[in-house]
mmCIF file of C-alpha atoms in Angstrom:
data_model
loop_
_atom_site.group_PDB
_atom_site.id
_atom_site.type_symbol
_atom_site.label_atom_id
_atom_site.label_comp_id
_atom_site.label_asym_id
_atom_site.label_seq_id
_atom_site.Cartn_x
_atom_site.Cartn_y
_atom_site.Cartn_z
ATOM 1 C CA UNK A 1 0.000 0.000 0.000
ATOM 2 C CA UNK A 2 1.461 3.424 -0.918
ATOM 3 C CA UNK A 3 2.553 5.593 1.986
ATOM 4 C CA UNK A 4 -0.085 8.130 2.980
ATOM 5 C CA UNK A 5 1.225 11.681 3.453
ATOM 6 C CA UNK A 6 1.145 13.029 7.000
ATOM 7 C CA UNK A 7 -0.273 16.431 7.899
ATOM 8 C CA UNK A 8 2.634 17.792 9.935
ATOM 9 C CA UNK A 9 0.360 20.331 11.633
ATOM 10 C CA UNK A 10 -1.340 17.450 13.455
ATOM 11 C CA UNK A 11 0.113 15.342 16.259
ATOM 12 C CA UNK A 12 -1.738 12.195 17.353
ATOM 13 C CA UNK A 13 -1.306 10.659 20.815
ATOM 14 C CA UNK A 14 -3.234 9.411 23.830
ATOM 15 C CA UNK A 15 -5.054 12.044 25.847
ATOM 16 C CA UNK A 16 -3.549 13.072 29.170
ATOM 17 C CA UNK A 17 -4.988 14.902 32.160
ATOM 18 C CA UNK A 18 -3.577 18.181 30.883
ATOM 19 C CA UNK A 19 -5.778 17.856 27.755
ATOM 20 C CA UNK A 20 -9.067 17.775 29.684
ATOM 21 C CA UNK A 21 -10.201 21.370 29.055
ATOM 22 C CA UNK A 22 -9.281 21.316 25.372
ATOM 23 C CA UNK A 23 -11.197 18.037 24.876
ATOM 24 C CA UNK A 24 -14.262 19.571 26.562
ATOM 25 C CA UNK A 25 -13.994 22.630 24.292
ATOM 26 C CA UNK A 26 -13.984 20.439 21.155
ATOM 27 C CA UNK A 27 -17.457 19.029 21.863
ATOM 28 C CA UNK A 28 -19.463 22.230 21.102
ATOM 29 C CA UNK A 29 -17.621 22.564 17.774
ATOM 30 C CA UNK A 30 -18.853 19.062 16.821
ATOM 31 C CA UNK A 31 -22.560 19.379 17.633
ATOM 32 C CA UNK A 32 -24.887 16.582 16.474
ATOM 33 C CA UNK A 33 -27.478 17.873 14.014
ATOM 34 C CA UNK A 34 -30.988 16.467 13.757
ATOM 35 C CA UNK A 35 -34.434 17.145 15.161
ATOM 36 C CA UNK A 36 -32.526 18.509 18.147
ATOM 37 C CA UNK A 37 -29.018 19.867 17.610
ATOM 38 C CA UNK A 38 -26.891 19.290 20.690
ATOM 39 C CA UNK A 39 -23.497 18.279 21.993
ATOM 40 C CA UNK A 40 -22.476 16.061 24.939
ATOM 41 C CA UNK A 41 -20.971 17.870 27.910
ATOM 42 C CA UNK A 42 -18.999 15.656 30.312
ATOM 43 C CA UNK A 43 -17.484 18.403 32.437
ATOM 44 C CA UNK A 44 -15.690 18.691 34.736
ATOM 45 C CA UNK A 45 -13.723 15.571 33.628
ATOM 46 C CA UNK A 46 -14.441 14.323 30.109
ATOM 47 C CA UNK A 47 -13.544 10.665 30.757
ATOM 48 C CA UNK A 48 -14.615 10.184 34.388
ATOM 49 C CA UNK A 49 -17.322 7.611 33.618
ATOM 50 C CA UNK A 50 -15.133 5.748 31.116
ATOM 51 C CA UNK A 51 -12.388 5.344 33.725
ATOM 52 C CA UNK A 52 -14.919 4.130 36.300
ATOM 53 C CA UNK A 53 -16.181 1.443 33.937
ATOM 54 C CA UNK A 54 -12.807 0.470 32.472
ATOM 55 C CA UNK A 55 -9.512 1.754 33.907
ATOM 56 C CA UNK A 56 -7.947 0.615 30.617
ATOM 57 C CA UNK A 57 -10.140 2.944 28.555
ATOM 58 C CA UNK A 58 -8.412 5.755 26.696
ATOM 59 C CA UNK A 59 -8.898 8.510 24.148
ATOM 60 C CA UNK A 60 -6.641 9.123 21.176
ATOM 61 C CA UNK A 61 -6.532 12.822 20.348
ATOM 62 C CA UNK A 62 -5.349 14.914 17.431
ATOM 63 C CA UNK A 63 -3.654 18.205 18.281
ATOM 64 C CA UNK A 64 -2.963 21.272 16.224
ATOM 65 C CA UNK A 65 -0.304 22.989 18.312
ATOM 66 C CA UNK A 66 -1.817 22.461 21.786
ATOM 67 C CA UNK A 67 -5.458 22.583 20.660
ATOM 68 C CA UNK A 68 -7.410 19.313 20.509
ATOM 69 C CA UNK A 69 -9.044 19.037 17.072
ATOM 70 C CA UNK A 70 -10.087 15.378 17.167
ATOM 71 C CA UNK A 71 -10.913 12.563 19.580
ATOM 72 C CA UNK A 72 -11.567 8.827 19.385
ATOM 73 C CA UNK A 73 -12.324 6.978 22.607
ATOM 74 C CA UNK A 74 -12.095 3.260 23.400
ATOM 75 C CA UNK A 75 -13.653 1.361 26.287
ATOM 76 C CA UNK A 76 -13.393 -2.417 26.752
ATOM 77 C CA UNK A 77 -16.225 -4.764 27.644
ATOM 78 C CA UNK A 78 -16.727 -8.528 27.634
ATOM 79 C CA UNK A 79 -19.283 -9.898 25.195
ATOM 80 C CA UNK A 80 -20.282 -13.534 24.951
ATOM 81 C CA UNK A 81 -20.765 -15.389 21.694
ATOM 82 C CA UNK A 82 -21.853 -19.057 21.772
ATOM 83 C CA UNK A 83 -20.850 -19.204 25.426
ATOM 84 C CA UNK A 84 -17.346 -17.914 24.703
ATOM 85 C CA UNK A 85 -16.021 -14.653 26.154
ATOM 86 C CA UNK A 86 -14.862 -12.214 23.480
ATOM 87 C CA UNK A 87 -12.930 -9.214 24.795
ATOM 88 C CA UNK A 88 -14.368 -6.315 22.820
ATOM 89 C CA UNK A 89 -13.366 -2.709 22.300
ATOM 90 C CA UNK A 90 -16.109 -0.153 21.840
ATOM 91 C CA UNK A 91 -15.176 2.919 19.759
ATOM 92 C CA UNK A 92 -16.890 6.153 20.812
ATOM 93 C CA UNK A 93 -16.492 9.946 20.887
ATOM 94 C CA UNK A 94 -15.335 10.021 17.251
ATOM 95 C CA UNK A 95 -15.105 13.776 16.685
ATOM 96 C CA UNK A 96 -13.112 15.945 14.297
ATOM 97 C CA UNK A 97 -13.100 19.738 14.304
ATOM 98 C CA UNK A 98 -14.901 20.975 11.137
ATOM 99 C CA UNK A 99 -11.725 22.771 10.000
ATOM 100 C CA UNK A 100 -9.811 19.466 9.874
ATOM 101 C CA UNK A 101 -12.357 17.079 8.348
ATOM 102 C CA UNK A 102 -10.948 17.187 4.822
ATOM 103 C CA UNK A 103 -7.514 15.932 5.818
ATOM 104 C CA UNK A 104 -6.188 12.734 7.382
ATOM 105 C CA UNK A 105 -6.972 13.588 10.989
ATOM 106 C CA UNK A 106 -9.719 10.970 11.371
ATOM 107 C CA UNK A 107 -7.633 8.329 9.568
ATOM 108 C CA UNK A 108 -4.620 8.868 11.804
ATOM 109 C CA UNK A 109 -6.614 8.647 15.042
ATOM 110 C CA UNK A 110 -8.344 5.469 13.913
ATOM 111 C CA UNK A 111 -5.101 3.885 12.718
ATOM 112 C CA UNK A 112 -3.378 4.520 16.032
ATOM 113 C CA UNK A 113 -6.359 3.115 17.945
ATOM 114 C CA UNK A 114 -6.602 -0.047 15.822
ATOM 115 C CA UNK A 115 -2.832 -0.584 16.020
ATOM 116 C CA UNK A 116 -3.007 -0.368 19.827
ATOM 117 C CA UNK A 117 -5.948 -2.778 20.035
ATOM 118 C CA UNK A 118 -4.270 -5.271 17.717
ATOM 119 C CA UNK A 119 -1.096 -5.137 19.803
ATOM 120 C CA UNK A 120 -3.158 -5.731 22.966
ATOM 121 C CA UNK A 121 -4.789 -8.820 21.417
ATOM 122 C CA UNK A 122 -8.316 -7.439 21.262
ATOM 123 C CA UNK A 123 -10.475 -9.876 19.272
ATOM 124 C CA UNK A 124 -13.394 -7.637 18.332
ATOM 125 C CA UNK A 125 -14.492 -4.014 18.255
ATOM 126 C CA UNK A 126 -17.912 -2.401 18.093
ATOM 127 C CA UNK A 127 -19.018 0.997 16.852
ATOM 128 C CA UNK A 128 -22.475 2.544 16.548
ATOM 129 C CA UNK A 129 -22.876 5.057 13.741
ATOM 130 C CA UNK A 130 -25.864 7.345 13.393
ATOM 131 C CA UNK A 131 -28.085 6.200 10.528
ATOM 132 C CA UNK A 132 -27.574 8.188 7.299
ATOM 133 C CA UNK A 133 -24.369 9.773 8.596
ATOM 134 C CA UNK A 134 -22.151 8.915 5.631
ATOM 135 C CA UNK A 135 -18.886 10.482 6.851
ATOM 136 C CA UNK A 136 -17.721 7.677 9.188
ATOM 137 C CA UNK A 137 -19.061 4.907 6.933
ATOM 138 C CA UNK A 138 -15.869 5.058 4.853
ATOM 139 C CA UNK A 139 -14.078 3.349 7.737
ATOM 140 C CA UNK A 140 -16.418 0.322 7.648
ATOM 141 C CA UNK A 141 -15.613 -0.714 4.054
ATOM 142 C CA UNK A 142 -12.218 -2.356 4.562
ATOM 143 C CA UNK A 143 -10.218 0.430 2.937
ATOM 144 C CA UNK A 144 -6.921 2.059 3.868
ATOM 145 C CA UNK A 145 -5.676 -1.026 5.684
ATOM 146 C CA UNK A 146 -8.606 -1.165 8.106
ATOM 147 C CA UNK A 147 -10.682 -4.342 8.550
ATOM 148 C CA UNK A 148 -14.159 -4.331 7.029
ATOM 149 C CA UNK A 149 -17.042 -4.372 9.478
ATOM 150 C CA UNK A 150 -19.912 -6.795 9.932
ATOM 151 C CA UNK A 151 -23.240 -4.946 10.025
ATOM 152 C CA UNK A 152 -25.326 -6.231 12.948
ATOM 153 C CA UNK A 153 -28.525 -4.283 12.375
ATOM 154 C CA UNK A 154 -29.795 -1.034 13.823
ATOM 155 C CA UNK A 155 -30.002 0.119 17.399
ATOM 156 C CA UNK A 156 -33.243 1.980 18.103
ATOM 157 C CA UNK A 157 -32.843 5.078 20.275
ATOM 158 C CA UNK A 158 -36.363 5.667 21.559
ATOM 159 C CA UNK A 159 -37.156 9.011 23.199
ATOM 160 C CA UNK A 160 -40.561 9.187 24.821
ATOM 161 C CA UNK A 161 -42.343 12.066 26.495
ATOM 162 C CA UNK A 162 -44.390 11.431 29.670
ATOM 163 C CA UNK A 163 -47.501 13.438 28.757
ATOM 164 C CA UNK A 164 -50.371 11.024 29.520
ATOM 165 C CA UNK A 165 -51.100 8.365 32.089
ATOM 166 C CA UNK A 166 -51.030 4.802 30.778
ATOM 167 C CA UNK A 167 -52.849 1.745 32.092
ATOM 168 C CA UNK A 168 -50.793 -0.671 34.204
ATOM 169 C CA UNK A 169 -51.414 -4.436 33.905
ATOM 170 C CA UNK A 170 -52.739 -5.457 37.335
ATOM 171 C CA UNK A 171 -51.112 -8.904 37.105
ATOM 172 C CA UNK A 172 -47.835 -7.346 38.202
ATOM 173 C CA UNK A 173 -46.736 -5.556 41.322
ATOM 174 C CA UNK A 174 -44.172 -2.785 40.760
ATOM 175 C CA UNK A 175 -41.722 -1.658 43.422
ATOM 176 C CA UNK A 176 -38.183 -0.367 43.802
ATOM 177 C CA UNK A 177 -35.454 -2.979 44.034
ATOM 178 C CA UNK A 178 -33.715 -3.591 47.348
ATOM 179 C CA UNK A 179 -30.340 -5.089 48.265
ATOM 180 C CA UNK A 180 -31.824 -8.535 48.965
ATOM 181 C CA UNK A 181 -33.059 -8.704 45.329
ATOM 182 C CA UNK A 182 -29.535 -8.611 43.898
ATOM 183 C CA UNK A 183 -28.867 -12.389 43.593
ATOM 184 C CA UNK A 184 -32.221 -12.896 41.852
ATOM 185 C CA UNK A 185 -31.535 -9.930 39.564
ATOM 186 C CA UNK A 186 -28.143 -11.319 38.527
ATOM 187 C CA UNK A 187 -29.783 -14.617 37.572
ATOM 188 C CA UNK A 188 -32.448 -12.757 35.594
ATOM 189 C CA UNK A 189 -29.900 -10.594 33.751
ATOM 190 C CA UNK A 190 -27.719 -13.488 32.666
ATOM 191 C CA UNK A 191 -30.682 -15.611 31.582
ATOM 192 C CA UNK A 192 -31.916 -12.664 29.516
ATOM 193 C CA UNK A 193 -28.509 -11.887 28.002
ATOM 194 C CA UNK A 194 -27.980 -15.541 27.038
ATOM 195 C CA UNK A 195 -30.911 -15.313 24.619
ATOM 196 C CA UNK A 196 -28.926 -12.971 22.339
ATOM 197 C CA UNK A 197 -26.420 -13.694 19.624
ATOM 198 C CA UNK A 198 -23.951 -11.278 21.191
ATOM 199 C CA UNK A 199 -24.435 -9.789 24.666
ATOM 200 C CA UNK A 200 -22.594 -9.079 27.927
ATOM 201 C CA UNK A 201 -22.909 -10.937 31.219
ATOM 202 C CA UNK A 202 -23.243 -9.504 34.702
ATOM 203 C CA UNK A 203 -21.955 -10.720 38.055
ATOM 204 C CA UNK A 204 -22.785 -9.525 41.552
ATOM 205 C CA UNK A 205 -19.437 -7.793 42.002
ATOM 206 C CA UNK A 206 -19.905 -5.679 38.865
ATOM 207 C CA UNK A 207 -23.524 -4.896 39.716
ATOM 208 C CA UNK A 208 -22.575 -3.730 43.203
ATOM 209 C CA UNK A 209 -19.807 -1.636 41.681
ATOM 210 C CA UNK A 210 -22.319 0.044 39.353
ATOM 211 C CA UNK A 211 -24.760 0.917 42.135
ATOM 212 C CA UNK A 212 -22.001 2.013 44.490
ATOM 213 C CA UNK A 213 -19.738 4.017 42.201
ATOM 214 C CA UNK A 214 -21.816 5.488 39.345
ATOM 215 C CA UNK A 215 -23.691 8.670 40.174
ATOM 216 C CA UNK A 216 -27.449 8.374 39.735
ATOM 217 C CA UNK A 217 -27.458 4.561 39.518
ATOM 218 C CA UNK A 218 -28.039 3.512 43.142
ATOM 219 C CA UNK A 219 -30.213 0.488 43.959
ATOM 220 C CA UNK A 220 -33.272 2.681 44.550
ATOM 221 C CA UNK A 221 -33.155 3.696 40.873
ATOM 222 C CA UNK A 222 -34.022 0.107 39.866
ATOM 223 C CA UNK A 223 -37.654 -0.978 39.459
ATOM 224 C CA UNK A 224 -38.905 -4.559 39.368
ATOM 225 C CA UNK A 225 -42.194 -6.109 38.207
ATOM 226 C CA UNK A 226 -43.257 -9.104 40.277
ATOM 227 C CA UNK A 227 -45.767 -11.854 39.514
ATOM 228 C CA UNK A 228 -46.409 -14.708 41.922
ATOM 229 C CA UNK A 229 -43.521 -13.630 44.126
ATOM 230 C CA UNK A 230 -41.026 -13.865 41.231
ATOM 231 C CA UNK A 231 -39.224 -10.910 39.630
ATOM 232 C CA UNK A 232 -40.267 -10.994 35.976
ATOM 233 C CA UNK A 233 -38.482 -7.836 34.797
ATOM 234 C CA UNK A 234 -36.183 -5.047 35.918
ATOM 235 C CA UNK A 235 -35.049 -1.653 34.637
ATOM 236 C CA UNK A 236 -32.937 1.188 36.036
ATOM 237 C CA UNK A 237 -34.011 4.819 35.603
ATOM 238 C CA UNK A 238 -30.638 6.569 35.465
ATOM 239 C CA UNK A 239 -30.174 10.303 35.817
ATOM 240 C CA UNK A 240 -26.669 10.680 34.356
ATOM 241 C CA UNK A 241 -26.694 14.481 34.504
ATOM 242 C CA UNK A 242 -23.789 14.776 36.928
ATOM 243 C CA UNK A 243 -21.586 12.798 34.521
ATOM 244 C CA UNK A 244 -22.965 13.545 31.066
ATOM 245 C CA UNK A 245 -25.579 15.954 29.792
ATOM 246 C CA UNK A 246 -26.601 17.126 26.322
ATOM 247 C CA UNK A 247 -26.535 20.873 25.693
ATOM 248 C CA UNK A 248 -29.283 21.892 23.249
ATOM 249 C CA UNK A 249 -28.199 24.378 20.581
ATOM 250 C CA UNK A 250 -31.116 24.244 18.130
ATOM 251 C CA UNK A 251 -34.350 22.363 17.392
ATOM 252 C CA UNK A 252 -36.334 21.876 14.191
ATOM 253 C CA UNK A 253 -39.881 23.054 13.540
ATOM 254 C CA UNK A 254 -41.473 19.813 14.730
ATOM 255 C CA UNK A 255 -39.688 19.903 18.094
ATOM 256 C CA UNK A 256 -40.434 23.624 18.491
ATOM 257 C CA UNK A 257 -44.095 22.914 17.809
ATOM 258 C CA UNK A 258 -44.194 20.112 20.395
ATOM 259 C CA UNK A 259 -42.385 22.289 22.949
ATOM 260 C CA UNK A 260 -44.856 25.101 22.312
ATOM 261 C CA UNK A 261 -47.786 22.744 22.834
ATOM 262 C CA UNK A 262 -46.250 21.451 26.067
ATOM 263 C CA UNK A 263 -45.839 25.008 27.383
ATOM 264 C CA UNK A 264 -49.436 25.850 26.454
ATOM 265 C CA UNK A 265 -50.917 22.660 27.928
ATOM 266 C CA UNK A 266 -48.957 23.229 31.138
ATOM 267 C CA UNK A 267 -51.531 25.927 31.996
ATOM 268 C CA UNK A 268 -54.220 23.227 32.171
ATOM 269 C CA UNK A 269 -52.481 20.002 33.276
ATOM 270 C CA UNK A 270 -49.159 18.585 34.411
ATOM 271 C CA UNK A 271 -46.631 18.530 31.590
ATOM 272 C CA UNK A 272 -42.933 17.583 31.333
ATOM 273 C CA UNK A 273 -40.210 20.190 31.163
ATOM 274 C CA UNK A 274 -40.073 21.816 27.697
ATOM 275 C CA UNK A 275 -36.856 21.576 25.675
ATOM 276 C CA UNK A 276 -34.975 24.847 26.058
ATOM 277 C CA UNK A 277 -32.275 26.208 23.733
ATOM 278 C CA UNK A 278 -28.805 26.755 25.262
ATOM 279 C CA UNK A 279 -29.700 24.657 28.294
ATOM 280 C CA UNK A 280 -29.075 20.998 29.178
ATOM 281 C CA UNK A 281 -31.655 18.524 27.924
ATOM 282 C CA UNK A 282 -33.536 17.189 30.938
ATOM 283 C CA UNK A 283 -33.207 13.478 30.218
ATOM 284 C CA UNK A 284 -33.762 10.243 32.124
ATOM 285 C CA UNK A 285 -32.082 7.162 30.647
ATOM 286 C CA UNK A 286 -33.449 3.625 31.049
ATOM 287 C CA UNK A 287 -30.633 1.078 31.303
ATOM 288 C CA UNK A 288 -29.949 -2.431 32.592
ATOM 289 C CA UNK A 289 -33.361 -3.766 31.643
ATOM 290 C CA UNK A 290 -34.188 -7.473 31.426
ATOM 291 C CA UNK A 291 -37.248 -9.712 31.441
ATOM 292 C CA UNK A 292 -38.019 -13.374 32.048
ATOM 293 C CA UNK A 293 -39.517 -14.128 28.612
ATOM 294 C CA UNK A 294 -42.317 -11.734 29.559
ATOM 295 C CA UNK A 295 -42.378 -8.486 27.614
ATOM 296 C CA UNK A 296 -45.698 -7.600 29.286
ATOM 297 C CA UNK A 297 -43.890 -7.228 32.597
ATOM 298 C CA UNK A 298 -41.271 -4.958 31.020
ATOM 299 C CA UNK A 299 -44.048 -2.844 29.494
ATOM 300 C CA UNK A 300 -45.458 -2.397 33.011
ATOM 301 C CA UNK A 301 -42.144 -0.938 34.183
ATOM 302 C CA UNK A 302 -41.852 1.440 31.237
ATOM 303 C CA UNK A 303 -45.430 2.599 31.796
ATOM 304 C CA UNK A 304 -44.863 2.982 35.533
ATOM 305 C CA UNK A 305 -41.842 5.226 34.896
ATOM 306 C CA UNK A 306 -43.836 7.197 32.307
ATOM 307 C CA UNK A 307 -46.694 7.730 34.782
ATOM 308 C CA UNK A 308 -44.340 8.647 37.609
ATOM 309 C CA UNK A 309 -42.738 11.452 35.603
ATOM 310 C CA UNK A 310 -45.795 13.143 34.118
ATOM 311 C CA UNK A 311 -45.352 16.802 34.983
ATOM 312 C CA UNK A 312 -41.890 16.050 36.325
ATOM 313 C CA UNK A 313 -38.417 17.433 35.744
ATOM 314 C CA UNK A 314 -37.547 15.480 32.587
ATOM 315 C CA UNK A 315 -38.273 16.518 28.992
ATOM 316 C CA UNK A 316 -37.651 13.051 27.595
ATOM 317 C CA UNK A 317 -37.035 9.504 28.789
ATOM 318 C CA UNK A 318 -34.678 7.491 26.586
ATOM 319 C CA UNK A 319 -33.740 3.873 26.080
ATOM 320 C CA UNK A 320 -31.797 1.989 23.439
ATOM 321 C CA UNK A 321 -32.840 -1.366 22.011
ATOM 322 C CA UNK A 322 -32.026 -3.435 18.921
ATOM 323 C CA UNK A 323 -34.623 -2.970 16.185
ATOM 324 C CA UNK A 324 -35.278 -6.754 16.050
ATOM 325 C CA UNK A 325 -35.579 -7.227 19.815
ATOM 326 C CA UNK A 326 -38.916 -8.691 20.921
ATOM 327 C CA UNK A 327 -38.848 -6.235 23.830
ATOM 328 C CA UNK A 328 -39.839 -3.497 21.372
ATOM 329 C CA UNK A 329 -43.403 -4.661 22.062
ATOM 330 C CA UNK A 330 -42.970 -3.244 25.579
ATOM 331 C CA UNK A 331 -42.820 0.285 24.143
ATOM 332 C CA UNK A 332 -46.340 0.259 22.706
ATOM 333 C CA UNK A 333 -48.506 3.091 23.995
ATOM 334 C CA UNK A 334 -45.601 5.385 24.841
ATOM 335 C CA UNK A 335 -45.526 8.738 23.032
ATOM 336 C CA UNK A 336 -42.136 9.233 21.440
ATOM 337 C CA UNK A 337 -39.754 9.513 18.511
ATOM 338 C CA UNK A 338 -37.150 6.973 17.346
ATOM 339 C CA UNK A 339 -33.677 7.617 15.965
ATOM 340 C CA UNK A 340 -31.536 4.761 14.626
ATOM 341 C CA UNK A 341 -27.834 3.987 14.689
ATOM 342 C CA UNK A 342 -26.069 1.184 12.809
ATOM 343 C CA UNK A 343 -24.121 -1.410 14.801
ATOM 344 C CA UNK A 344 -20.826 -2.415 13.175
ATOM 345 C CA UNK A 345 -18.538 -5.168 14.429
ATOM 346 C CA UNK A 346 -14.857 -5.555 13.542
ATOM 347 C CA UNK A 347 -13.095 -8.867 14.292
ATOM 348 C CA UNK A 348 -9.504 -10.076 14.395
ATOM 349 C CA UNK A 349 -10.221 -13.023 12.091
ATOM 350 C CA UNK A 350 -12.518 -13.618 9.154
ATOM 351 C CA UNK A 351 -13.537 -16.932 10.724
ATOM 352 C CA UNK A 352 -14.962 -15.238 13.835
ATOM 353 C CA UNK A 353 -16.816 -12.718 11.671
ATOM 354 C CA UNK A 354 -18.406 -15.503 9.599
ATOM 355 C CA UNK A 355 -19.436 -17.465 12.704
ATOM 356 C CA UNK A 356 -21.156 -14.408 14.161
ATOM 357 C CA UNK A 357 -22.752 -13.561 10.814
ATOM 358 C CA UNK A 358 -24.183 -17.077 10.448
ATOM 359 C CA UNK A 359 -25.689 -17.086 13.959
ATOM 360 C CA UNK A 360 -29.269 -15.880 14.287
ATOM 361 C CA UNK A 361 -30.538 -13.365 16.798
ATOM 362 C CA UNK A 362 -30.152 -9.698 17.706
ATOM 363 C CA UNK A 363 -27.350 -7.999 19.616
ATOM 364 C CA UNK A 364 -27.779 -6.449 23.042
ATOM 365 C CA UNK A 365 -25.778 -3.336 23.904
ATOM 366 C CA UNK A 366 -25.716 -2.122 27.493
ATOM 367 C CA UNK A 367 -25.034 1.414 28.709
ATOM 368 C CA UNK A 368 -21.188 1.166 28.612
ATOM 369 C CA UNK A 369 -21.651 0.858 24.830
ATOM 370 C CA UNK A 370 -23.579 4.084 24.300
ATOM 371 C CA UNK A 371 -22.252 6.527 26.840
#
């Protein structure tokens, strides 16, 4: 392969503590455009959550002089395929300053990251790319010395608005989880995850670490649906605002119209917080959900959370789910909008890629894979 010229204005290396402020300042210059234009703000420390979840996580940055003009983050998680643990890197925070998008900045960050993961013996890597965002798709085609990706379907990002009370199936009792539920929850999670082609696993030590170390994810944020004394489903309602929040810069006509209606209807009934420009999006995120082959019980939890937050502090409640997941049935009746991202998997061998491709079933991503 011919040598690719290097832009000598750009230096690529791992991020260090001294880069924190410059990394934070890059985010507003790389706002996400859509129905709501916004950028993620992880101040005061841009990688605090990543380090909590994986001390081996890192960001590769591109610098022009001392100014950060690009980032690519990597966090490691264990996925299971056919009962076998596959150490997997998840690529995130892929940002390039608009002034440097026509050069080789993105290529150089990705090359350094892939070289490091190959050297470390990583067997697979995942990336989620916003649907119809063509710019990063060039890196999934097996060009420039990079491995081609295996497309694993779309992840549905469902944002619902708690504006009306929904009926709760009386078969189930809903309550907050307590410490004594943890062993039963671990069994439920791993049974649920084992039904997927590719999914994580969860042990009690990791679960206790989550609820003890991650802001907004304590045990009283978990809700369970019980039938006949057995926990049939669970979900956590996570307020991640102290770690990550989205700053709204602009909204389209449809969102403005909905926000206007919410403000007007607030004079007559309880309504959620409207979406405000130049302020953080008031968002609650539903994570760590599972069910015991009973999507009706999961629907009860989603509806309970919807009903609890009518007229509350959140503008939207969000969860992510594979488009082919049967649990999508649990979202019926909720008022919301869906956005889709493509899931791409890179593997160290063609054999592993073919085995995964030939295995049926959806993929389950958990919150470390979309933070």
